[in-house]
Short mmCIF file of C-alpha atoms and ligand atoms in Angstrom, two decimals:
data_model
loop_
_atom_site.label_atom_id
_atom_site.label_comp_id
_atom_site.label_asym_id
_atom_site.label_seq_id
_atom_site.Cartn_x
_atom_site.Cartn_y
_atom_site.Cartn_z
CA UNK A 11 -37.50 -0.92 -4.87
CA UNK A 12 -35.08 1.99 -6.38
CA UNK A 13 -33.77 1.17 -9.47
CA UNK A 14 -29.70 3.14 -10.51
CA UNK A 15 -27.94 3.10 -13.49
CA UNK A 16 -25.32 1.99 -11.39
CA UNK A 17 -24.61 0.57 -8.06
CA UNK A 18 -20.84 0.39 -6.18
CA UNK A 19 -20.11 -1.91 -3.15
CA UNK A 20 -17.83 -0.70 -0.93
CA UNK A 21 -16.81 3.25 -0.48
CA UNK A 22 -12.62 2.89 0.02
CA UNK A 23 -10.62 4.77 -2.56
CA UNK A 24 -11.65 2.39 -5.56
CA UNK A 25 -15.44 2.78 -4.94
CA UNK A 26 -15.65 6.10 -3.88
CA UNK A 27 -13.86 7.06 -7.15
CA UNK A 28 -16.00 4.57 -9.23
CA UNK A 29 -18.90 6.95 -8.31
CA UNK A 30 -17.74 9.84 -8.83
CA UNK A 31 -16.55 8.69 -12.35
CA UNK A 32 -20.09 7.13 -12.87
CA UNK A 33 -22.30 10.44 -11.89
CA UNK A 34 -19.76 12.25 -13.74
CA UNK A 35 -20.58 10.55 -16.95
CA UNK A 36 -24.41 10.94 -16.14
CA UNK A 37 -25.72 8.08 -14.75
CA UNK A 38 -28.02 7.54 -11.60
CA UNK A 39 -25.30 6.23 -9.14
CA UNK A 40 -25.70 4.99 -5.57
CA UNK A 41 -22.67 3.91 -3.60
CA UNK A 42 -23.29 1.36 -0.68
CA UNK A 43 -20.91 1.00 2.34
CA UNK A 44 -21.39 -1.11 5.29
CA UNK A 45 -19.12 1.11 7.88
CA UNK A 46 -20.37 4.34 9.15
CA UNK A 47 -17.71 5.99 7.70
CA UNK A 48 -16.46 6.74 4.19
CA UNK A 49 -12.61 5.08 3.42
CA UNK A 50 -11.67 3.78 6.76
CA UNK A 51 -8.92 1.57 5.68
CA UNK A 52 -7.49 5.11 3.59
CA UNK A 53 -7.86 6.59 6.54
CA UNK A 54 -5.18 4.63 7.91
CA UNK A 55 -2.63 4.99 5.03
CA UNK A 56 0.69 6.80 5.27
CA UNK A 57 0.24 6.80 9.05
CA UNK A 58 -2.77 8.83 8.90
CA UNK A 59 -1.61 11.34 6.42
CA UNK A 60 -3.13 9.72 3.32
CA UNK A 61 -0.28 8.66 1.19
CA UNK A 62 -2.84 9.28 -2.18
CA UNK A 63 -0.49 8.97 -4.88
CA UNK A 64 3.15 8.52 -6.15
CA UNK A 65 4.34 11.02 -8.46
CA UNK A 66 6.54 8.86 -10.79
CA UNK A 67 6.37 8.14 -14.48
CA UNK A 68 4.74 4.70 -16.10
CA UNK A 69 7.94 3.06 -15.39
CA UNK A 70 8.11 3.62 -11.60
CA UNK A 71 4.39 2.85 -11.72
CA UNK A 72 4.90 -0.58 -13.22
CA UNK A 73 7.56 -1.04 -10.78
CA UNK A 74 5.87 -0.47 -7.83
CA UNK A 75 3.17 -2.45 -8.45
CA UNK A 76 4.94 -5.87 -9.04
CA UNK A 77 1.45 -8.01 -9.31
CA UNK A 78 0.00 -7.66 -12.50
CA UNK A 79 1.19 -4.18 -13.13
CA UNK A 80 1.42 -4.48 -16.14
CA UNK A 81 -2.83 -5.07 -16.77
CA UNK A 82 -2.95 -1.71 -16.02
CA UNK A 83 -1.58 -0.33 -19.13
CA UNK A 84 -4.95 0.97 -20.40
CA UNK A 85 -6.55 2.28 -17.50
CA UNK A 86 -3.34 4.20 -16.64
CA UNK A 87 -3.74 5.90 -20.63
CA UNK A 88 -7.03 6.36 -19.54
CA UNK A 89 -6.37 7.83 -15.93
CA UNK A 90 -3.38 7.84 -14.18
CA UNK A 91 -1.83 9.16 -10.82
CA UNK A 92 -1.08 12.60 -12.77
CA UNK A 93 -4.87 12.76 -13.22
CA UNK A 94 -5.55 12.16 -9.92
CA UNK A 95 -3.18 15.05 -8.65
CA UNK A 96 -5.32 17.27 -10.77
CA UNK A 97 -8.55 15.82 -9.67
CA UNK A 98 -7.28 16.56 -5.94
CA UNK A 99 -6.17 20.03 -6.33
CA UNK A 100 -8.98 20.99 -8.64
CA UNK A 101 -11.60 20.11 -6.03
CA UNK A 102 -9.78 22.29 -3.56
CA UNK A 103 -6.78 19.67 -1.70
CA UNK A 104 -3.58 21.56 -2.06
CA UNK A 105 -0.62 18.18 -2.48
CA UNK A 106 2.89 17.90 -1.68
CA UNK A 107 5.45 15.87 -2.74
CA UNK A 108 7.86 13.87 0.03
CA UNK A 109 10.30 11.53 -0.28
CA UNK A 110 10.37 8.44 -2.87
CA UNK A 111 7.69 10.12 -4.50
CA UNK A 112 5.49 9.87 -2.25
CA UNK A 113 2.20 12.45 -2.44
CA UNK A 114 0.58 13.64 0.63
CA UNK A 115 -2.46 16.47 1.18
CA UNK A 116 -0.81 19.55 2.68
CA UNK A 117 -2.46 19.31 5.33
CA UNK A 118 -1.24 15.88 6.73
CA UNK A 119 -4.61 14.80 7.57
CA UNK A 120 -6.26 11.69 5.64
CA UNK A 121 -9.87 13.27 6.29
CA UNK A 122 -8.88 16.00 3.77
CA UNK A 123 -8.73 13.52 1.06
CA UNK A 124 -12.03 11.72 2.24
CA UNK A 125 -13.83 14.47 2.60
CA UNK A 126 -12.84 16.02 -0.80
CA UNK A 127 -13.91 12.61 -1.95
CA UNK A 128 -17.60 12.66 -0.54
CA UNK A 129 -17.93 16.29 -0.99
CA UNK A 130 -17.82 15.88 -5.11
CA UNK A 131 -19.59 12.54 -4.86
CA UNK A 132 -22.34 14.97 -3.57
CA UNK A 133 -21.72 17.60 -5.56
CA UNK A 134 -22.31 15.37 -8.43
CA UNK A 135 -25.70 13.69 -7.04
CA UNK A 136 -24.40 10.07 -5.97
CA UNK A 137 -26.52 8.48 -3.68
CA UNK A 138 -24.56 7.34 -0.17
CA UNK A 139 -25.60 4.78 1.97
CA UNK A 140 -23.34 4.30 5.00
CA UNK A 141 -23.89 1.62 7.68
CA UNK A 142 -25.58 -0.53 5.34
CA UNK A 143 -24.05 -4.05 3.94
CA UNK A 144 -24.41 -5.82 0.50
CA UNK A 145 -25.58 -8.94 1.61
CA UNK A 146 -26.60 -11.05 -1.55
CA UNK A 147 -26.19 -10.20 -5.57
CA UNK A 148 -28.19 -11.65 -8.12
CA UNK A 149 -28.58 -10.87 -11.22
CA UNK A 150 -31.89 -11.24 -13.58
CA UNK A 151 -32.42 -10.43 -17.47
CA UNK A 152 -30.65 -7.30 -17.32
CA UNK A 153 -30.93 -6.26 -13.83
CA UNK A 154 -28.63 -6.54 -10.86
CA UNK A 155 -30.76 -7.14 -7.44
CA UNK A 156 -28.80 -6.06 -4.52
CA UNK A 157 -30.06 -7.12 -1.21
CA UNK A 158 -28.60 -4.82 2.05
CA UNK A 159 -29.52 -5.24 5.44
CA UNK A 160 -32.04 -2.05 4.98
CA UNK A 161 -33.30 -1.89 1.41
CA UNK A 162 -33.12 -3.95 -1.57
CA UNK A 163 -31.84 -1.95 -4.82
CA UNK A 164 -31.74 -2.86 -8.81
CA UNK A 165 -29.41 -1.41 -11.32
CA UNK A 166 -28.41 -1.89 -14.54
CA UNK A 167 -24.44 -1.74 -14.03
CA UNK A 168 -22.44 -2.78 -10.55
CA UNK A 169 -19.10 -2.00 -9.75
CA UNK A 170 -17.44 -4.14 -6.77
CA UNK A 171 -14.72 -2.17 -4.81
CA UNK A 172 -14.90 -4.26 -2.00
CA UNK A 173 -11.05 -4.36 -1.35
CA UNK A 174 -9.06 -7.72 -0.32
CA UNK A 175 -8.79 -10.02 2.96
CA UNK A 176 -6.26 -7.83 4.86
CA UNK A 177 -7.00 -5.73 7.70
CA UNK A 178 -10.56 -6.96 7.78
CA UNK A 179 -11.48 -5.22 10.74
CA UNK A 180 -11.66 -1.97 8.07
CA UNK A 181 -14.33 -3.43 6.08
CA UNK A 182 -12.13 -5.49 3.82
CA UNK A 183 -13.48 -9.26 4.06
CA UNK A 184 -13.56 -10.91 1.06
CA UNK A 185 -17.55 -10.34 0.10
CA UNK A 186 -16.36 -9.19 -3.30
CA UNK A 187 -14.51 -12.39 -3.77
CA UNK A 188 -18.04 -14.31 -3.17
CA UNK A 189 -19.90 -12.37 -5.48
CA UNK A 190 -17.09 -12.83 -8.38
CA UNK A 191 -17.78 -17.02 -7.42
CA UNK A 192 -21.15 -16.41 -7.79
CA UNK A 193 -21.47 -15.46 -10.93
CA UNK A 194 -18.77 -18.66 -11.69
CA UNK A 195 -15.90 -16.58 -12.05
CA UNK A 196 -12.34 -17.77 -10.81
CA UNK A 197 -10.68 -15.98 -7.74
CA UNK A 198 -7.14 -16.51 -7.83
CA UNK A 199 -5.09 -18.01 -4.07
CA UNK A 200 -5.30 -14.87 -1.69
CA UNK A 201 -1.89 -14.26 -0.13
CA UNK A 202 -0.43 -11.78 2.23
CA UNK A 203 1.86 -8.86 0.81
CA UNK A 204 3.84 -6.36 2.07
CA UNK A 205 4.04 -7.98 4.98
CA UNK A 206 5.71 -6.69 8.24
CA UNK A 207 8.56 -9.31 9.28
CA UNK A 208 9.06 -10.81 12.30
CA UNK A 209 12.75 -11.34 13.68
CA UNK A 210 14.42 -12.79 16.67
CA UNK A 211 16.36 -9.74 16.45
CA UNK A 212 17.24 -8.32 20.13
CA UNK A 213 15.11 -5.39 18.92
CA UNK A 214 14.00 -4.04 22.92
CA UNK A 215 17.24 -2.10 22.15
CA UNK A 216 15.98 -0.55 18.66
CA UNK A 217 12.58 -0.46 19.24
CA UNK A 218 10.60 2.53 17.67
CA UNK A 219 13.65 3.92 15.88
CA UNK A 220 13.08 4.11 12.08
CA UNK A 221 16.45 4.42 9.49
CA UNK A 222 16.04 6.64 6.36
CA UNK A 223 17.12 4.87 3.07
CA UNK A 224 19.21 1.98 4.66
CA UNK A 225 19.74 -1.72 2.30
CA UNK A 226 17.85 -4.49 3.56
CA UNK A 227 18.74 -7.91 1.70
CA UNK A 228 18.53 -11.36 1.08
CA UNK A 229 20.40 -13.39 -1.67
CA UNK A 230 19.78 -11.56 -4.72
CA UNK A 231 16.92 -9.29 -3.05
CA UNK A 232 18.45 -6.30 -2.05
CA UNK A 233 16.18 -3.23 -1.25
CA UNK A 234 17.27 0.28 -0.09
CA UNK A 235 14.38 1.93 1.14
CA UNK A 236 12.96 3.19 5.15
CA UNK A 237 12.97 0.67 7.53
CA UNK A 238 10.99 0.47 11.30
CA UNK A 239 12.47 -1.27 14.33
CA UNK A 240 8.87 -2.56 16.46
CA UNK A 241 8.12 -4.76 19.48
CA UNK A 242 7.64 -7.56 16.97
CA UNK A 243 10.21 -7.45 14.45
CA UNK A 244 10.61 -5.15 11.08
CA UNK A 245 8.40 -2.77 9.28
CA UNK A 246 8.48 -0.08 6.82
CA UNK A 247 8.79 0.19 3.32
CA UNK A 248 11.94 -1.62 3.36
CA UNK A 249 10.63 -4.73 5.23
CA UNK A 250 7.69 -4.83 3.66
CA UNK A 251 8.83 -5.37 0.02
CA UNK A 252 11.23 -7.75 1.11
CA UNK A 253 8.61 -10.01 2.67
CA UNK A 254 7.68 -10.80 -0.81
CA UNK A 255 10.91 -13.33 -0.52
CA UNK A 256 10.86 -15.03 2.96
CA UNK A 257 8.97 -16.80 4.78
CA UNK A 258 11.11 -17.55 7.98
CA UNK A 259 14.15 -19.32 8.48
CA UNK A 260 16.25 -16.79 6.28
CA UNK A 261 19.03 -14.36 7.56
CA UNK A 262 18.88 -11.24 6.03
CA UNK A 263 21.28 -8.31 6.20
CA UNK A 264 21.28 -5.11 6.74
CA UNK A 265 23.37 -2.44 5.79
CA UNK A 266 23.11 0.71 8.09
CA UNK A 267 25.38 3.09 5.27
CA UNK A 268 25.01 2.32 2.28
CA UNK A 269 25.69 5.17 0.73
CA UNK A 270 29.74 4.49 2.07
CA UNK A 271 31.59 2.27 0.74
CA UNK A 272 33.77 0.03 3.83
CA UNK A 273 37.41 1.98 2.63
CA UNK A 274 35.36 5.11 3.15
CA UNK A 275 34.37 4.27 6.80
CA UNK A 276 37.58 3.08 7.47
CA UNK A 277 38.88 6.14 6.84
CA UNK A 278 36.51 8.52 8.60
CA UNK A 279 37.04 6.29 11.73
CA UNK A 280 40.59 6.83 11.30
CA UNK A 281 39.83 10.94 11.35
CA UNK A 282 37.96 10.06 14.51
CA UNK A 283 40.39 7.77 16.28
CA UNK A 284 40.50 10.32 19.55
CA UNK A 285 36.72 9.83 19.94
CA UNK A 286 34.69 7.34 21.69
CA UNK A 287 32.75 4.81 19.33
CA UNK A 288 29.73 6.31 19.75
CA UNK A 289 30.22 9.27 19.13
CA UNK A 290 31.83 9.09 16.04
CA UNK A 291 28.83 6.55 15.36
CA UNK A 292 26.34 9.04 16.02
CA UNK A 293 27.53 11.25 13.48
CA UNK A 294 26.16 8.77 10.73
CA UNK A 295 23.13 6.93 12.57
CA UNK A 296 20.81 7.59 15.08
CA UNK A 297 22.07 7.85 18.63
CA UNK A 298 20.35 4.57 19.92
CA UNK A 299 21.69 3.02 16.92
CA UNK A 300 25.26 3.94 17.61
CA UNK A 301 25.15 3.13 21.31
CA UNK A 302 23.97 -0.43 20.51
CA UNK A 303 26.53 -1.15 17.94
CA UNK A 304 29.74 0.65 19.74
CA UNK A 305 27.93 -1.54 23.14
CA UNK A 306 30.80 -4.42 22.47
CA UNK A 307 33.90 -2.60 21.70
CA UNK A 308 36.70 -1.06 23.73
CA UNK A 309 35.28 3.08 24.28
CA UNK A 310 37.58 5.15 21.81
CA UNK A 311 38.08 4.08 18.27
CA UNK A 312 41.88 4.27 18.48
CA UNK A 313 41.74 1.35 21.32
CA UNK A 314 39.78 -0.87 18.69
CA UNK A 315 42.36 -3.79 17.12
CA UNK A 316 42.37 -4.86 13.68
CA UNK A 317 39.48 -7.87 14.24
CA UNK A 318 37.58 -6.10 16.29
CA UNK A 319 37.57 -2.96 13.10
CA UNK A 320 36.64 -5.43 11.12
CA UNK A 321 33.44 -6.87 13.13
CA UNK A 322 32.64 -3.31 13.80
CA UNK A 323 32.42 -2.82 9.67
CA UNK A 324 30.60 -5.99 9.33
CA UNK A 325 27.80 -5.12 12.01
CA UNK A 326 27.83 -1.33 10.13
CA UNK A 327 27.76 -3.08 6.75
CA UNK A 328 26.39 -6.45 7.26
CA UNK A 329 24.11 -6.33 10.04
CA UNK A 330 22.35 -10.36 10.12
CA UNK A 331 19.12 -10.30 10.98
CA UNK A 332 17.28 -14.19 11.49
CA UNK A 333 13.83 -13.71 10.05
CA UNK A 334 11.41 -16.08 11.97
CA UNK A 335 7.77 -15.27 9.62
CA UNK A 336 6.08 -12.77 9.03
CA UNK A 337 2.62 -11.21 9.78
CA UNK A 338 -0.49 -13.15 8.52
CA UNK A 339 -2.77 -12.09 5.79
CA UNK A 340 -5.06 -10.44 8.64
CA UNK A 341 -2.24 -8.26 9.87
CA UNK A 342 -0.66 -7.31 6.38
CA UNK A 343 -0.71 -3.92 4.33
CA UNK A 344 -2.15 -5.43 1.41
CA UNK A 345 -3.63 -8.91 -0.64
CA UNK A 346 -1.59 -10.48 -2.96
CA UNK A 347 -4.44 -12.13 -5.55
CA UNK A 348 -8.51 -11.65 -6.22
CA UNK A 349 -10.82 -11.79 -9.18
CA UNK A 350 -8.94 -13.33 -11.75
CA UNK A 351 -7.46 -11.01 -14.73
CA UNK A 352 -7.85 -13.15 -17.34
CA UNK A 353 -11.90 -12.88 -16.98
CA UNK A 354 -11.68 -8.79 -16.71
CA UNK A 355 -11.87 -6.67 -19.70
CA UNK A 356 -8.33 -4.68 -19.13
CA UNK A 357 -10.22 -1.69 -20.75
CA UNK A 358 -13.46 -1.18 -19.52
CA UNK A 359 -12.44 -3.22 -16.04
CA UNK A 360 -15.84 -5.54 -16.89
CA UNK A 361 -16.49 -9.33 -16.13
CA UNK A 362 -15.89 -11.12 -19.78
CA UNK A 363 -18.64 -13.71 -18.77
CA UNK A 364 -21.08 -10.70 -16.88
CA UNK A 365 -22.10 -8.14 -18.78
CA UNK A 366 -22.60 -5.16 -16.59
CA UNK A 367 -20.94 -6.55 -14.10
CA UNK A 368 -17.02 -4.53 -12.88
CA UNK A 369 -14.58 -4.91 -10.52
CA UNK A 370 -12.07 -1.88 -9.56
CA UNK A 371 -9.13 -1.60 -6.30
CA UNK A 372 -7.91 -4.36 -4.21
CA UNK A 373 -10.77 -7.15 -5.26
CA UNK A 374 -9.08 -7.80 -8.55
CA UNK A 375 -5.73 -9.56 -8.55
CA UNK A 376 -3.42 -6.83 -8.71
CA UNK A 377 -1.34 -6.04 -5.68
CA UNK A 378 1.22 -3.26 -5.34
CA UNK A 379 3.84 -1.39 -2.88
CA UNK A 380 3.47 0.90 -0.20
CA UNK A 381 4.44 4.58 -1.08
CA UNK A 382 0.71 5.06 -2.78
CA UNK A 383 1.25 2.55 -5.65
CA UNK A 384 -2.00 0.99 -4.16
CA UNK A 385 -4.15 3.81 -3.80
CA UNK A 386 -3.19 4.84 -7.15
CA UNK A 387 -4.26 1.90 -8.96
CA UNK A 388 -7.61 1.84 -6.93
CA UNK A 389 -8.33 5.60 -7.72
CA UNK A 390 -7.14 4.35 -11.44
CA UNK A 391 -9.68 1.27 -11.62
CA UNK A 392 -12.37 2.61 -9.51
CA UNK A 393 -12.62 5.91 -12.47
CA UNK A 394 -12.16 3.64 -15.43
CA UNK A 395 -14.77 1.18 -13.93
CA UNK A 396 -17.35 4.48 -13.98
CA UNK A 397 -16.50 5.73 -16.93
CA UNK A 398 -19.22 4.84 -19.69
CA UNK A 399 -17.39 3.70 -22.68
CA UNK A 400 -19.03 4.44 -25.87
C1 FAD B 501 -2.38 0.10 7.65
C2 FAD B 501 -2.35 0.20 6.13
C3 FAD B 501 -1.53 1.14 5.54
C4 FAD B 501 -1.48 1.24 4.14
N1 FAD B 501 -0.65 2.15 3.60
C5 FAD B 501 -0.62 2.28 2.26
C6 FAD B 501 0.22 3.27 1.64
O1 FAD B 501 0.91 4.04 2.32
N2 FAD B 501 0.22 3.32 0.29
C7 FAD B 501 -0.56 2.49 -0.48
O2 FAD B 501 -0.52 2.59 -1.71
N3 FAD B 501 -1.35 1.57 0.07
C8 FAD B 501 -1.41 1.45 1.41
N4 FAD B 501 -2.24 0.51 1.96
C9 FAD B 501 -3.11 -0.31 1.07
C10 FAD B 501 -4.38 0.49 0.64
O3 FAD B 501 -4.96 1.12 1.76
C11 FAD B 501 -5.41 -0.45 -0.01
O4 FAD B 501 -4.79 -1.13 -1.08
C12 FAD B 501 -6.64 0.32 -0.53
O5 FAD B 501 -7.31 0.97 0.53
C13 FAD B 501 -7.62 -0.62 -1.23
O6 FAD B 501 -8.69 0.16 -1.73
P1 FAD B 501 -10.08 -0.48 -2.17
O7 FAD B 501 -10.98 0.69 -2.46
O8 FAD B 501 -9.87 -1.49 -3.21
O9 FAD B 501 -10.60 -1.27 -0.88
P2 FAD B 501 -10.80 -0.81 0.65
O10 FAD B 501 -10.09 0.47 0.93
O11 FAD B 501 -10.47 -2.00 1.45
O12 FAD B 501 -12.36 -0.51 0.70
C14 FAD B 501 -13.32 -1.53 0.54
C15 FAD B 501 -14.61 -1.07 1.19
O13 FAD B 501 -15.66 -2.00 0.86
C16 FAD B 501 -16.51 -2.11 1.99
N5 FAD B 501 -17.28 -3.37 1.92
C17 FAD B 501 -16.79 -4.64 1.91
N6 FAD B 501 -17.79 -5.54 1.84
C18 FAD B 501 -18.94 -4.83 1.81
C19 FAD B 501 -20.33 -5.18 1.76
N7 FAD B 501 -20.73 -6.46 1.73
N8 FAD B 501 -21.27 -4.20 1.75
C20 FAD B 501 -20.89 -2.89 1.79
N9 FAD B 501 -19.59 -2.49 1.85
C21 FAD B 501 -18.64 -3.44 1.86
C22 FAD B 501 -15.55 -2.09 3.17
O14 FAD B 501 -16.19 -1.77 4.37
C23 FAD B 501 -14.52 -1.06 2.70
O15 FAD B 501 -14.83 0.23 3.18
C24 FAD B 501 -2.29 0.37 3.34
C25 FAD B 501 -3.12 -0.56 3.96
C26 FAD B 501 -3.16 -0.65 5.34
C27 FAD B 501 -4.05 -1.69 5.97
#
């Protein structure tokens, strides 16, 4: 049986930066994955682009990572997404910047980022072992014994980077969770997060069309971000941050302009009056957009009477939208809860009860936006979990 200084279960962005941390600081590292192939569930991120970081300061950090962000106030001074633009573009991956912060490989592909990942796990002598799943943990004296369904393994130190309980069908199914039971440690309720909503919305007619920076709210929840019009309902950033506060039954609102006040509108449509609705419309949202709201009203903006400007500004300004639920943990972006904080060393990311024994990424009870606030705190875990703290 092979015996590693270290062992990590599970190769998404958490893991696969857990090795590359550990063999970087020397050790004997072998990282075990039960998919074929490395990071599926990255793969998948930023629609395929890789969405690998978020350029912000500490502050937009904390704030886009609303559970438990604020553990993660030593392993960001220890590594933070700053390090990990470096670590990309000094291993070759050329980054840009897009909107909200949001940090992207050049070249739009997600398998630049993977491979850049595997190529210095390589470079730096980790072990990989695809197509091969953990199946039982145990740990003895000092030893960890790791049963797969090829080869058992021992090591000194093991780092789980197993992920959460959402989109299990990449990998992601909880096996982390049983290990952290195992060993009698607590695992907090797992929830879904950033969720995409569903609506009774007559959305046939928006389908597909997405809205840059547009104000999605309910009650005091008001969130200006993207939103996406699908067959089901709402997605996109915007949606998916406000599913934090619903549950179905709510009417939320959307504002189409917020970035004009209603006496500004007003006024443009009174510069406009000789047009049709729509096109005047157009001018400010999508086409589609502007044909569906202009669909009720008399054709030229000077025709429209005083009640009927007004339900035009309230369908511009205060769109309702009747949530019916959202999308089940299975079908959500991310898992709200995991191993619980209060039994993880917030420094060196190890079990207080297990020596030896880390957790790093989406396992632990930390659960963040879209936008790359998730990958960043996995890259950020899954190094500090490596790291060998003298
Ligand atoms: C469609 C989608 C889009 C997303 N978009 C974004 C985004 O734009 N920005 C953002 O910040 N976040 C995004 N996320 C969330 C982000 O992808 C995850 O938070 C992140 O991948 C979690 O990383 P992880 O390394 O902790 O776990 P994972 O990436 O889930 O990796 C865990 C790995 O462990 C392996 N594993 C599990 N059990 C075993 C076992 N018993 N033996 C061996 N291997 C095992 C799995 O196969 C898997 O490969 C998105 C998620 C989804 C589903």
């Amino acid at each position: 049986m092979k015996t590693y200084d270290t062992i990590i279960i599970g190769a998404g962005p958490a893991g696969m930066m857990a090795a590359i941390s550990s063999a970087f600081y020397g050790q004997k590292t072998l990282i075990v994955e039960k998919n074929r192939r490395l990071g599926k569930k990255l793969a998948g991120t930023g629609g395929g682009r890789c969405n690998v970081t978020n350029n912000g300061n500490l502050e937009d950090l904390l704030e886009g990572i609303p559970g438990n962000g604020r553990f993660l106030y030593s392993v960001f001074s220890q590594f933070d997404n700053h390090d990990i633009m470096r670590f990309f573009e000094d291993n070759g991956v050329k980054l840009k910047v897009e909107d909200h912060g949001r940090v992207f490989p050049t070249t739009d592909r997600s398998q630049t980022i993977i491979k850049a990942l595997e190529m210095k796990m390589l470079e730096l002598g980790v072990d990989i072992r695809t197509d091969t799943e953990v199946v039982s943990v145990k740990k003895n004296q000092d030893l960890f014994h790791i049963k797969t369904t090829n080869s058992d393994f021992h090591s000194g130190k093991l780092i789980v980077t197993t992920g959460g309980k959402s989109y299990p069908s990449t990998g992601s199914t909880g096996f982390g969770h049983e290990i952290a039971r195992h060993f009698k440690m607590q695992v907090t309720d797992l929830e879904a997060a950033e969720s995409p909503i569903l609506t009774d919305f007559p959305h046939k007619a928006l389908q597909g069309i997405s809205l840059d920076d547009v104000t999605l709210s309910y009650g005091k929840h008001v969130i200006t971000h993207d939103l996406l019009f699908t067959h089901f309902g709402l997605s996109g950033p915007a949606a998916l941050r406000l599913s934090s506060f619903v549950s179905g039954g709510e009417v939320a609102e959307l504002d189409f302009l917020p970035q004009m006040s209603i006496e500004e509108l007003e006024r443009y449509l009174v510069q406009q009056r000789e047009k049709s609705i729509k096109n005047a419309l157009k001018v400010l949202v999508p086409e589609r957009v502007a044909e569906f709201l202009s669909s009720d009203f008399p054709e030229k903006v000077k025709h429209l009477s005083p009640s009927q400007n007004k339900i035009l500004m309230d369908k511009l300004k205060r769109f309702p939208i009747q949530i019916t639920g959202k999308m089940s943990l299975a079908r959500s972006f991310v898992t709200k809860g995991g191993v619980d904080l209060k039994e993880i060393n917030p420094k060196t990311l190890e079990s207080k009860k297990v020596s030896g024994l880390h957790f790093a990424g989406e396992v632990l009870d930390i659960n963040a936006h879209t936008g790359g606030f998730n990958i960043t705190y996995c890259l950020c875990t899954g190094w500090v979990a490596g790291m060998v703290h003298y």
